mmCIF file of C-alpha atoms and ligand atoms in Angstrom:
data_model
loop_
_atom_site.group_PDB
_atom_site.id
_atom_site.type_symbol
_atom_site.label_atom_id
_atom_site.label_comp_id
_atom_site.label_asym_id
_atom_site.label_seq_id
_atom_site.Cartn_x
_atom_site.Cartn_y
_atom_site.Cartn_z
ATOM 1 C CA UNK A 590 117.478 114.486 80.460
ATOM 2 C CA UNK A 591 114.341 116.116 79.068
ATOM 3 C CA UNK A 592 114.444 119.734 79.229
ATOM 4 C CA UNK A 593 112.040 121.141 82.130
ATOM 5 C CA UNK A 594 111.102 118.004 83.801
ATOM 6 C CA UNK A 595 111.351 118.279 87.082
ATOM 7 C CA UNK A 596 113.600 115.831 89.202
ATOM 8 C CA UNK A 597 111.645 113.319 91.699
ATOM 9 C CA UNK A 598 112.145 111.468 94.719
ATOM 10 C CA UNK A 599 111.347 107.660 95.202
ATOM 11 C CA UNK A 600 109.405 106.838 97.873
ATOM 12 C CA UNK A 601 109.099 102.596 98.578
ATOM 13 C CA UNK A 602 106.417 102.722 100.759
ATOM 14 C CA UNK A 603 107.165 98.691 102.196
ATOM 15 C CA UNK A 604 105.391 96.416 104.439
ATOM 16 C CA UNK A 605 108.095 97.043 107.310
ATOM 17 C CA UNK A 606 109.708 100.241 106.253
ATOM 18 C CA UNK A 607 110.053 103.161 103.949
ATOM 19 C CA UNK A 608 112.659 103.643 101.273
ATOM 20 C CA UNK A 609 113.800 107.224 99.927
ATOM 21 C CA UNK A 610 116.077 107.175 96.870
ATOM 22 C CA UNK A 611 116.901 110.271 95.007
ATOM 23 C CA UNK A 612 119.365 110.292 91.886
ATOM 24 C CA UNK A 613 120.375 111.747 88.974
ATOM 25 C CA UNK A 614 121.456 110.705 85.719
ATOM 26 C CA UNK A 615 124.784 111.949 84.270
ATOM 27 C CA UNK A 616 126.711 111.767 81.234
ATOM 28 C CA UNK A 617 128.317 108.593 83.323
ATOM 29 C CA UNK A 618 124.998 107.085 84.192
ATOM 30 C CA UNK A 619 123.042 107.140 87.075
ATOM 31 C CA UNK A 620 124.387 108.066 90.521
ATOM 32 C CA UNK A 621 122.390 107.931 94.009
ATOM 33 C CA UNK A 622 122.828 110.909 95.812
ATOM 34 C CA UNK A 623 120.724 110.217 99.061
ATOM 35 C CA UNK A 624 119.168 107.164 100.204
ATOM 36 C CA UNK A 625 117.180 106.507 103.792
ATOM 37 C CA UNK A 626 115.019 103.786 105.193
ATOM 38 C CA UNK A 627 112.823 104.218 107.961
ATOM 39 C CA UNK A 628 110.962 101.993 110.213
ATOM 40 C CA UNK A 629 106.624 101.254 110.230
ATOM 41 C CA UNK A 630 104.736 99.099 112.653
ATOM 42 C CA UNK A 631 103.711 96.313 111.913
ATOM 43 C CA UNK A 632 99.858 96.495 110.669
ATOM 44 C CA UNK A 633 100.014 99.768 109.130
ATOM 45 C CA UNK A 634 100.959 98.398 105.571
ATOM 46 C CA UNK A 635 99.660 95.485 105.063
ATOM 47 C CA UNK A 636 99.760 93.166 101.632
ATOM 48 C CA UNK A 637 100.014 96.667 99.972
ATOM 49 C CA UNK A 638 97.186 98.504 101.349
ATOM 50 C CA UNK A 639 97.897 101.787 103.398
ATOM 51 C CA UNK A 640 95.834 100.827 106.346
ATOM 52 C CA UNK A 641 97.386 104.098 108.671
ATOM 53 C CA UNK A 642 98.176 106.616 106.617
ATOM 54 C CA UNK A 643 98.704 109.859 108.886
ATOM 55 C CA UNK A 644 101.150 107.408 110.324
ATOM 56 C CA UNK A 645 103.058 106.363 107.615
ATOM 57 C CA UNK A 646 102.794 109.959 106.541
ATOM 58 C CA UNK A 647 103.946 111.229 109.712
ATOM 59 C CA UNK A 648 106.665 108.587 109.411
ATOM 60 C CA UNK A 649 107.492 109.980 105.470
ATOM 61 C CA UNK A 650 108.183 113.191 107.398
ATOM 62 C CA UNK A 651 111.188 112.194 109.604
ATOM 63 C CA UNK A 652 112.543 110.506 106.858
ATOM 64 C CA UNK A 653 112.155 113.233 104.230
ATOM 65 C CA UNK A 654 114.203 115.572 107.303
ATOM 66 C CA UNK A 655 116.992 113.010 107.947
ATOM 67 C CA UNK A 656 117.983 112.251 104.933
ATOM 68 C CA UNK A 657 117.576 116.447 103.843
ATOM 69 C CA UNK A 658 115.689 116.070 100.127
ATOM 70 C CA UNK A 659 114.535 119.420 98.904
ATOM 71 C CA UNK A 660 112.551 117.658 95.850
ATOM 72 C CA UNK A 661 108.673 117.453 96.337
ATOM 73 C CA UNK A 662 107.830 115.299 93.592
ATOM 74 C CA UNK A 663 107.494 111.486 94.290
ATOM 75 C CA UNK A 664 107.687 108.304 92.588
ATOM 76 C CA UNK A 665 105.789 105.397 94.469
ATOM 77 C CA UNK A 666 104.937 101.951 93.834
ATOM 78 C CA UNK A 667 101.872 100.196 94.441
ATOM 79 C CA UNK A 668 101.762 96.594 94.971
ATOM 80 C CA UNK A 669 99.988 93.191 96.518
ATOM 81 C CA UNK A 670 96.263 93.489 96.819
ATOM 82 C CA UNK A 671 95.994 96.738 95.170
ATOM 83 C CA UNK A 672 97.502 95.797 91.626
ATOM 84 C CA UNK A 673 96.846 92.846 89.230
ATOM 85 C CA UNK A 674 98.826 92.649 86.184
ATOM 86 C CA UNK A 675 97.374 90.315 83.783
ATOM 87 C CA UNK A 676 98.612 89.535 79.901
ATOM 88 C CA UNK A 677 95.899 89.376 76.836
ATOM 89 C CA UNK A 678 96.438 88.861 73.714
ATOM 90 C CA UNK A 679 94.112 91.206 71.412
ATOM 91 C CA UNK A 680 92.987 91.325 67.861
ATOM 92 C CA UNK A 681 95.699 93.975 65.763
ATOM 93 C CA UNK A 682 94.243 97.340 66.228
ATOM 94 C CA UNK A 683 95.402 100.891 65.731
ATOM 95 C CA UNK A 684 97.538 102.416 68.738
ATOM 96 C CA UNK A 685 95.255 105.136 69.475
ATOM 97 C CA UNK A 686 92.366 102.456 70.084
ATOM 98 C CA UNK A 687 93.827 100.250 72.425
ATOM 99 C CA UNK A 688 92.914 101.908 75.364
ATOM 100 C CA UNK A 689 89.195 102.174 75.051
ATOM 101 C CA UNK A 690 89.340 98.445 73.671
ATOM 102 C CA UNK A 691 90.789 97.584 76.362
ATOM 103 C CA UNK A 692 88.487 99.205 79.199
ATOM 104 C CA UNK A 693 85.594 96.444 77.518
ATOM 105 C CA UNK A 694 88.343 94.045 77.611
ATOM 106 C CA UNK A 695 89.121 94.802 81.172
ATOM 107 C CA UNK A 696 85.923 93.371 83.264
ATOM 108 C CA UNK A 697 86.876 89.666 82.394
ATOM 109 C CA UNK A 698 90.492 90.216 84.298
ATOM 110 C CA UNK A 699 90.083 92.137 86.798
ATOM 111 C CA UNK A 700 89.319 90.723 90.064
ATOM 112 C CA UNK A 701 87.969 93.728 91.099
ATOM 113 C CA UNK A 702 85.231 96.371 89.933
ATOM 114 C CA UNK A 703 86.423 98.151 87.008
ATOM 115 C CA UNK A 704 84.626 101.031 87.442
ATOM 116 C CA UNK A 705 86.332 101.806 90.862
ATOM 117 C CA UNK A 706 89.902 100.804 89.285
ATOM 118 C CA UNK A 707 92.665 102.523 87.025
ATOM 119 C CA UNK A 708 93.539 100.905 83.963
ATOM 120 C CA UNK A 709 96.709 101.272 82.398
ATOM 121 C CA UNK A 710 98.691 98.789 79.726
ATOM 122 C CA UNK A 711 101.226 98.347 77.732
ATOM 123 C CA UNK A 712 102.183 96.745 74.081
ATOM 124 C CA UNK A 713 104.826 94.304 74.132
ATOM 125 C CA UNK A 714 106.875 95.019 70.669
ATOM 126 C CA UNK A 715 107.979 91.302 68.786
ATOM 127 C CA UNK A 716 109.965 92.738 66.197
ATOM 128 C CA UNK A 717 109.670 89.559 64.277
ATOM 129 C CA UNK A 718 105.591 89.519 64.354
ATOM 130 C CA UNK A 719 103.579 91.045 61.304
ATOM 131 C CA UNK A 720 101.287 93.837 61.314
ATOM 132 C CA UNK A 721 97.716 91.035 61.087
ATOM 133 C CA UNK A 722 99.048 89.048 63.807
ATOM 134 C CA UNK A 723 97.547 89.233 67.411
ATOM 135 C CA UNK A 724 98.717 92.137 70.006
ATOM 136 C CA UNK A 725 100.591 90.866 72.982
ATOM 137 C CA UNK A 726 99.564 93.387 75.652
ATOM 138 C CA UNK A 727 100.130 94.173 79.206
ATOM 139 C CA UNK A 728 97.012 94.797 81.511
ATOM 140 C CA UNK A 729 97.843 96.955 84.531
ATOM 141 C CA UNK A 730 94.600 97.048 86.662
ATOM 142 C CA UNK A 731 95.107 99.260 89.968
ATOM 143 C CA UNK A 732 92.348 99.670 92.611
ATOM 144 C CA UNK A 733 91.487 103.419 93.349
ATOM 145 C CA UNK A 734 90.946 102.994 96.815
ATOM 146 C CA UNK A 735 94.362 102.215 97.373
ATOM 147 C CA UNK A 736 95.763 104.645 95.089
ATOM 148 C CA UNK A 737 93.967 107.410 96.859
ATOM 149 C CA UNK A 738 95.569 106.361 99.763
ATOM 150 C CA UNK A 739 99.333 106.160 98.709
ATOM 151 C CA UNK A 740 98.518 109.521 97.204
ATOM 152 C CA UNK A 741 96.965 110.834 100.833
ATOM 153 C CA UNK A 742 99.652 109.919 102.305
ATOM 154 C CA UNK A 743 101.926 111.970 99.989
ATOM 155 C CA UNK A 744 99.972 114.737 100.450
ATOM 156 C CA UNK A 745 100.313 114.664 104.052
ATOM 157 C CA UNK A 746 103.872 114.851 104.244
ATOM 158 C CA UNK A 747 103.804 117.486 102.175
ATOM 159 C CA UNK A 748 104.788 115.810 98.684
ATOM 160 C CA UNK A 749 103.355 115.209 95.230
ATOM 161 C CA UNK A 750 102.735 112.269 94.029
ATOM 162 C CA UNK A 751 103.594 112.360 90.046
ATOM 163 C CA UNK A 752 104.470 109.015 89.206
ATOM 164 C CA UNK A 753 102.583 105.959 90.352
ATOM 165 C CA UNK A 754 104.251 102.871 89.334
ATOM 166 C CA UNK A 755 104.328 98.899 90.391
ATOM 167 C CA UNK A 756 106.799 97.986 92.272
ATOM 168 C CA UNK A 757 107.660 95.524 90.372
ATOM 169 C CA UNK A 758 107.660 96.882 87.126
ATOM 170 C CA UNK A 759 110.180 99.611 89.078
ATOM 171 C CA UNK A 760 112.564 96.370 90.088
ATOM 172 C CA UNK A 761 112.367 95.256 86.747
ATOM 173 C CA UNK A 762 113.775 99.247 85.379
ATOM 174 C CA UNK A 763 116.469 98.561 88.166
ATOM 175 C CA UNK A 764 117.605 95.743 86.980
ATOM 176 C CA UNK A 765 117.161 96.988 83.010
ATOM 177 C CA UNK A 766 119.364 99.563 84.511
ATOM 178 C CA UNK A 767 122.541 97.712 86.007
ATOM 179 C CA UNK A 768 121.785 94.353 83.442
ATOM 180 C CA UNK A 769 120.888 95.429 80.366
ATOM 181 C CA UNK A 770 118.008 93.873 78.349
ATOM 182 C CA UNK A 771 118.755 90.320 79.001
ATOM 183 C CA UNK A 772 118.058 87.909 76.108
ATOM 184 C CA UNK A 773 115.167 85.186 76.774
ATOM 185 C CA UNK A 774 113.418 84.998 79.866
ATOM 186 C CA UNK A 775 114.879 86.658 83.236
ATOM 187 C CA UNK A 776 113.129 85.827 86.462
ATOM 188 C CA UNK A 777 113.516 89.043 89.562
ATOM 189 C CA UNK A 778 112.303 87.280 92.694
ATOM 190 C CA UNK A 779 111.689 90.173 95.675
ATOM 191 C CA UNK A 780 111.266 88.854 99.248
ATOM 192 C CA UNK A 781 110.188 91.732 101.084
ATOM 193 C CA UNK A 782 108.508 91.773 104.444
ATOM 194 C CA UNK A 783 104.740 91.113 104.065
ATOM 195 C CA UNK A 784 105.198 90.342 99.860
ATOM 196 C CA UNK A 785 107.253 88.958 97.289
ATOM 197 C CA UNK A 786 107.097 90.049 93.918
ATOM 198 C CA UNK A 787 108.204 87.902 90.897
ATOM 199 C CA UNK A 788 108.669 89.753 87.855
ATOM 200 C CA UNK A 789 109.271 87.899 84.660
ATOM 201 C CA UNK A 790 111.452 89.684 81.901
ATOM 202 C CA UNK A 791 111.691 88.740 78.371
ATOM 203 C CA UNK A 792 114.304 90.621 75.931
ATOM 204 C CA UNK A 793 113.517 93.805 78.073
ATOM 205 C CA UNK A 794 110.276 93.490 78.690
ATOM 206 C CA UNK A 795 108.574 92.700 81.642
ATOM 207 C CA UNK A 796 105.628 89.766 80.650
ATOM 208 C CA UNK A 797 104.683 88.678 83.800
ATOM 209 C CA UNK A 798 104.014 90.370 87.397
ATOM 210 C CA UNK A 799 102.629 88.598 90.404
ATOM 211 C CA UNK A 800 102.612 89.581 94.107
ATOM 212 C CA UNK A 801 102.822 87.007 96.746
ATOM 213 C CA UNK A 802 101.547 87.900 100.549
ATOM 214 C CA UNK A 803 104.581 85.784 102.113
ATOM 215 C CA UNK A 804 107.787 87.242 103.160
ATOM 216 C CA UNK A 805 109.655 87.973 106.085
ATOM 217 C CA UNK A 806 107.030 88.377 108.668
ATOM 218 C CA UNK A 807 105.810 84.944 107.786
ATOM 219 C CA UNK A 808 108.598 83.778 109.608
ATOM 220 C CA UNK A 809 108.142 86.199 112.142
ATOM 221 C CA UNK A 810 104.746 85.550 113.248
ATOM 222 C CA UNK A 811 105.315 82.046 112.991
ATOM 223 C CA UNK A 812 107.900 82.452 115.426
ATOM 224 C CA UNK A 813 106.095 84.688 117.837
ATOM 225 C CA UNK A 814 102.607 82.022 117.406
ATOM 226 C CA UNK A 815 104.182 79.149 118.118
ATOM 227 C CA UNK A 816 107.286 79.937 120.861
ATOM 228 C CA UNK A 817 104.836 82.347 122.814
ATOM 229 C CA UNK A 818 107.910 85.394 122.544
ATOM 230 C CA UNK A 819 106.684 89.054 121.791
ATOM 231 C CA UNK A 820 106.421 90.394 118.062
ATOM 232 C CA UNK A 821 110.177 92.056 118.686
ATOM 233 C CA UNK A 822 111.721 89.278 120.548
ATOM 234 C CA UNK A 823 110.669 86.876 117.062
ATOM 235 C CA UNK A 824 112.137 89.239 114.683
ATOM 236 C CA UNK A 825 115.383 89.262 116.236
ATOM 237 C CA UNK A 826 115.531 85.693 117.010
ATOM 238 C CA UNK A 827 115.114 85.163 113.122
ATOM 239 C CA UNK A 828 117.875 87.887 112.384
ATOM 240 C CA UNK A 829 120.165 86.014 115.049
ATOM 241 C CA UNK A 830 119.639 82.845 113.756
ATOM 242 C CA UNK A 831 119.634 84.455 109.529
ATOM 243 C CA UNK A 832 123.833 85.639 110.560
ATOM 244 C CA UNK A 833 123.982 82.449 111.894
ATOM 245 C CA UNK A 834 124.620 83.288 115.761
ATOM 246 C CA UNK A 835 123.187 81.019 118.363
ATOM 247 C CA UNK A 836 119.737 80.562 118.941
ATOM 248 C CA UNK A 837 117.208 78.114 120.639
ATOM 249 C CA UNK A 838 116.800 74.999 118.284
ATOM 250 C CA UNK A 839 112.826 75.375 117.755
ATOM 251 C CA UNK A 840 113.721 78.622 116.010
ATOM 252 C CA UNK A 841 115.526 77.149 112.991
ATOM 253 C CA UNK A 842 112.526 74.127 113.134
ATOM 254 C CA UNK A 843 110.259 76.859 112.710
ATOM 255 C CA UNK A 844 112.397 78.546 110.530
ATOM 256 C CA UNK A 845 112.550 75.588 108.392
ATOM 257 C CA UNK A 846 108.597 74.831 108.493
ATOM 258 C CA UNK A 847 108.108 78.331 107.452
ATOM 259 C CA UNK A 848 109.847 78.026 104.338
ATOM 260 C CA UNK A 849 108.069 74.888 102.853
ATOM 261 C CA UNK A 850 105.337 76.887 103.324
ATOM 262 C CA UNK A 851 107.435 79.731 101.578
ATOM 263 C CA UNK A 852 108.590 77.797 98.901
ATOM 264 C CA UNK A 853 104.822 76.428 98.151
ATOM 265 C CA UNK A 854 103.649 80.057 97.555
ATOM 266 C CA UNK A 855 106.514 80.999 95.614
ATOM 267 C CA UNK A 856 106.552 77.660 93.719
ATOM 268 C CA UNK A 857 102.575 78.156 92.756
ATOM 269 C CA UNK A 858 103.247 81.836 91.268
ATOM 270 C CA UNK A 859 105.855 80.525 89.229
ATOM 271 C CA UNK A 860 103.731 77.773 88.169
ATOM 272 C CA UNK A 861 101.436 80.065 87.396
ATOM 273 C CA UNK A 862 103.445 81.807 84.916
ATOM 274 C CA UNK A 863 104.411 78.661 83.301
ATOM 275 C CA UNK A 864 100.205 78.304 82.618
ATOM 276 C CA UNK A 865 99.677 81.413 81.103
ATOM 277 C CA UNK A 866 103.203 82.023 80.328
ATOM 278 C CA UNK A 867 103.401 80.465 76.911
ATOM 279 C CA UNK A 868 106.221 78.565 77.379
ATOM 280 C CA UNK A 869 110.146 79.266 77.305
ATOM 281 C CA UNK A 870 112.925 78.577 80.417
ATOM 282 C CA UNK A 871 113.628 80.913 82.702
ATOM 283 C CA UNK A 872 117.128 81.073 82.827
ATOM 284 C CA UNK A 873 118.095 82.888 85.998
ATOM 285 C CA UNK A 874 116.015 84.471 89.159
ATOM 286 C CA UNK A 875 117.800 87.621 90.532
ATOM 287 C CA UNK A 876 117.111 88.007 93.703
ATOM 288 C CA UNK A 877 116.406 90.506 96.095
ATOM 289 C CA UNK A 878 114.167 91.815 99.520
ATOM 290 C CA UNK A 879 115.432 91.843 102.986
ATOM 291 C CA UNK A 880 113.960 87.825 103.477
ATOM 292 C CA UNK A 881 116.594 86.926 101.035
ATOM 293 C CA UNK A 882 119.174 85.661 103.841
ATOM 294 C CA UNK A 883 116.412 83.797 106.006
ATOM 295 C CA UNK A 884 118.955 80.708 106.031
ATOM 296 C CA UNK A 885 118.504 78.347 102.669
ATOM 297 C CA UNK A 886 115.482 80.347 101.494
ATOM 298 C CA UNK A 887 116.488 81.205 98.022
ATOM 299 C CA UNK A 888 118.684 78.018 97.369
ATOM 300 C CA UNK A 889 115.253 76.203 98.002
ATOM 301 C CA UNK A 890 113.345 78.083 96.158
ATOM 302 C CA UNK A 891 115.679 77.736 93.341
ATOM 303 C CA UNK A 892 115.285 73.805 93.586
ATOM 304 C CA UNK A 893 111.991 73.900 93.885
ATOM 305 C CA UNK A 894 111.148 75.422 90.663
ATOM 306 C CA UNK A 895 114.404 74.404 88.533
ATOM 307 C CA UNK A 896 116.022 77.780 88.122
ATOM 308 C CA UNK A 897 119.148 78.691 89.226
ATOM 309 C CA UNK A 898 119.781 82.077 91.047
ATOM 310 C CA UNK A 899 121.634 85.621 91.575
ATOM 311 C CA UNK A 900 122.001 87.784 94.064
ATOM 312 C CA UNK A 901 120.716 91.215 92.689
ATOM 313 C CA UNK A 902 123.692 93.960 92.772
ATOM 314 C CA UNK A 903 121.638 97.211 91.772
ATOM 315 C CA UNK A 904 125.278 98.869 92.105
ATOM 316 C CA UNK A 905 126.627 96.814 89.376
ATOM 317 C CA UNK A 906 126.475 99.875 86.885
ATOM 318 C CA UNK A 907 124.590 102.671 89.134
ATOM 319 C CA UNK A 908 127.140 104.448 91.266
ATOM 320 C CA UNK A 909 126.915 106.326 94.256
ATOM 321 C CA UNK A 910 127.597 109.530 96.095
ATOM 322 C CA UNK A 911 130.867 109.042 97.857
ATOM 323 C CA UNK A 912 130.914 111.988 99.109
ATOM 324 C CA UNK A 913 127.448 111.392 101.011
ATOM 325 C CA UNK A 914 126.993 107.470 100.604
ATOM 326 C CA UNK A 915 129.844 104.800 102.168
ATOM 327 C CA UNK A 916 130.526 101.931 100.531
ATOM 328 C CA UNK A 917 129.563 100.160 104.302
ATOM 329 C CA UNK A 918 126.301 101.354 103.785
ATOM 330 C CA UNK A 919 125.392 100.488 99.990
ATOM 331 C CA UNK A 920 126.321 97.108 101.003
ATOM 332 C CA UNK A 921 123.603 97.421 103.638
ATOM 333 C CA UNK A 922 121.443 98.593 101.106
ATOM 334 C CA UNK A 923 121.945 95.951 98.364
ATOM 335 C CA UNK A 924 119.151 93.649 99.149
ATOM 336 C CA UNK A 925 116.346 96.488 100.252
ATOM 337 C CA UNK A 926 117.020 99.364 97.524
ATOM 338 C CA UNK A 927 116.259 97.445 93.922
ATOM 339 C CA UNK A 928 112.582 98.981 94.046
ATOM 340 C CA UNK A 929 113.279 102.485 95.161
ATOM 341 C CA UNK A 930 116.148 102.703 92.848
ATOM 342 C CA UNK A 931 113.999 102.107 89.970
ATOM 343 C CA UNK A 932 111.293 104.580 90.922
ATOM 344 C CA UNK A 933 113.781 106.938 91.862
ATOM 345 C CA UNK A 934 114.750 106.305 87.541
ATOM 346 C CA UNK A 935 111.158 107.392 86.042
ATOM 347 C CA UNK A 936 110.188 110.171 84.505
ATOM 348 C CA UNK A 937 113.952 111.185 83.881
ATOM 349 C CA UNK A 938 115.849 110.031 80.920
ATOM 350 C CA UNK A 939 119.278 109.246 81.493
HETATM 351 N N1 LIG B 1670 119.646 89.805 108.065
HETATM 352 C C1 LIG B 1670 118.364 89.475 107.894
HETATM 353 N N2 LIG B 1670 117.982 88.193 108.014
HETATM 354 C C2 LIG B 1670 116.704 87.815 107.837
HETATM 355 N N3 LIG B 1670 115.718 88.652 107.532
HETATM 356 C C3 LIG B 1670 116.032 89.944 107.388
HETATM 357 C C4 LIG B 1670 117.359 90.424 107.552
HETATM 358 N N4 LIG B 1670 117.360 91.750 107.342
HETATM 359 C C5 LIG B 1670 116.084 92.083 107.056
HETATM 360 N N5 LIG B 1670 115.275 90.997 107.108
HETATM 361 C C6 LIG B 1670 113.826 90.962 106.882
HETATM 362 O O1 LIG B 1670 113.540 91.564 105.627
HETATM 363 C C7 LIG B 1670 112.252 92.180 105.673
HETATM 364 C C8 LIG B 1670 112.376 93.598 105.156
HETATM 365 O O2 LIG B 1670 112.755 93.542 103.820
HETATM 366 P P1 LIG B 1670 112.289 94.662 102.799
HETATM 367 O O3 LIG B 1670 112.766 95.963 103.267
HETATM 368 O O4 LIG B 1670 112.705 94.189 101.458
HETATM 369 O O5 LIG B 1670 110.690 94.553 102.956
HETATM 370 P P2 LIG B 1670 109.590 95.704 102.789
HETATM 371 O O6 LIG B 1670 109.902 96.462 101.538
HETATM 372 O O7 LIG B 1670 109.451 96.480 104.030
HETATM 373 O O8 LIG B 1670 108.283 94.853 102.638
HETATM 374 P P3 LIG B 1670 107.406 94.479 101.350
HETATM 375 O O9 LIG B 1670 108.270 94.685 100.134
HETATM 376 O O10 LIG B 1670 107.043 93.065 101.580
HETATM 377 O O11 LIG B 1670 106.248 95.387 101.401
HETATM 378 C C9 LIG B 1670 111.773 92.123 107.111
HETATM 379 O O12 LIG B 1670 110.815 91.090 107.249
HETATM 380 C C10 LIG B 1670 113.054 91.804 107.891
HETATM 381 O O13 LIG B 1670 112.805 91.039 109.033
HETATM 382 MG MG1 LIG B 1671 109.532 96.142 99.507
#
């Protein structure tokens, strides 16, 4: 660990709940000490945008006092409509004058206006390329507006936020974390609530990030449109029917209709990458996200585009607090955790 820097806290701020995460990184690796998830409404985060934030910060409160953290400095992820992540390939320049080159650069990818955004990037090292050829580079464009709110919210509940990341750039440390840097290309496939992230990884590096507004309330409003039962009574019909217990049969045909149209969005992103990818198989999607047991989701998804799949086991090398932490409750965990693990890894070294 770097002398002086100060420990932080994760804080997933999710369509349909909060994650905390705090760790530490020992001689043995990385152990969670504390972990919590807590509840929002529906409609106050929505594809990534804040849109109640003394709620959600009122919300960050209880869980900050349940699960007992004393550290004030956060690590949060932005993601969906906020975030566009966007690979260029630039003429060989010196380090130093990438970032201004890039700001010109930046108008022509950005969905957005550039003057109301934050611009970050990184270089994506080919050890075999010379020094003329082309710079591979990583365009992270962020919309203010919506980091000013993830950091209001902060505030509120008393924190600081000191590291802003991207959710799925954070998945992708997770998984860096309990896989190693995987040879060739490495597909992380998120299915959250309101979004699902795919993050592509090559040798370690993460080449490709896209944000999806499907997930698990898909199914959920889907369920509550078309069978006329309250937002509530949907959600647990699809969590009845996702362990398999008995339900009404129009809730697996919806069910089932919901993920073609699942499977399309998911499909299209991938295809996406494949456009502007520059070629090369993806050999495996890990993945992850509370949606991830919505019955034959994932195995479709994995016939759909080719690939086959993993479930993601962020415990595979990072260990836990037994003395705090049971092993019932990581397994709860496993699916929801990936991102708040890997913000809960940045700005420490291990
Ligand atoms: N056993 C289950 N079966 C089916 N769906 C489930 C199950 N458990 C959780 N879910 C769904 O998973 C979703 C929550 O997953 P997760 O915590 O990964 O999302 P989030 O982080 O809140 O949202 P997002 O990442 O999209 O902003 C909810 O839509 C919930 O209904
Ligand atoms: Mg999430």
């Amino acid at each position: 660990m770097f002398f002086g820097q100060k420990k932080v806290v994760a804080i997933d701020i999710g369509t349909s709940s909060v994650k905390l995460a705090e760790m530490d990184a020992t001689r043995k690796g990385w152990i969670l000490r504390k972990f919590g998830v807590v509840t929002l409404n529906p409609g106050w985060v929505k594809e990534g945008e804040i849109l109640e934030p003394q709620s959600v910060s009122a919300t960050i409160k209880t869980l900050i006092q349940s699960v007992k953290t004393k550290r004030k400095n956060v690590a949060t992820g932005i993601f969906g409509n906020g975030v566009i992540v966007k690979r260029i390939s630039m003429a060989p320049i010196e380090e130093n004058l990438i970032a201004e080159a890039i700001k010109w650069e930046a108008e022509q990818y950005i969905p957005f206006d550039v003057n109301e955004a934050a611009i970050d990037h990184h270089v994506i090292r080919h050890p075999d390329r010379g020094a003329g050829e082309n710079l591979d580079i990583i365009l992270i464009g962020a919309k203010q507006e919506f980091v000013f709110r993830f950091i209001e919210t902060l505030e509120s509940a008393d924190l600081k936020c000191s590291i802003l990341d991207v959710s799925g750039f954070a998945l992708a440390n997770c998984f860096e974390a309990n896989y190693g840097k995987v040879q060739g290309l490495t597909a992380l496939l998120n299915i959250g609530a309101g979004v699902t992230n795919l993050v592509i990884i090559e040798n370690g590096d993460v080449i490709f990030s896209r944000d999806s507004m499907v997930g698990g309330q898909t199914y959920t409003n889907e369920l509550h449109k078309s069978m006329g039962v309250s937002v509530p009574e949907a959600e647990s019909l699809k969590i009845s029917a996702s362990m398999g217990q008995e339900v009404p049969p129009e809730v697996n045909t919806v069910l089932a209709s919901t993920t073609e149209q699942v499977v399309d969005e998911i499909r299209n992103a991938f295809e996406f990458f494949i456009a502007t990818g520059g070629g090369g198989r993806v050999s495996k999607i890990y993945v992850s996200g509370g949606s991830i047991f919505i019955p034959k989701l994932v195995e479709e998804i994995s016939a759909a585009v080719g690939v086959p799949f993993e479930v993601f086991n962020p415990f595979q090398q990072i260990t836990y607090d037994e003395k705090s932490l049971t092993p019932d409750y990581i397994q709860q965990i496993q699916s929801i955790s990936p991102v708040a693990l890997g913000l809960a890894m940045r700005g420490m070294k291990e």
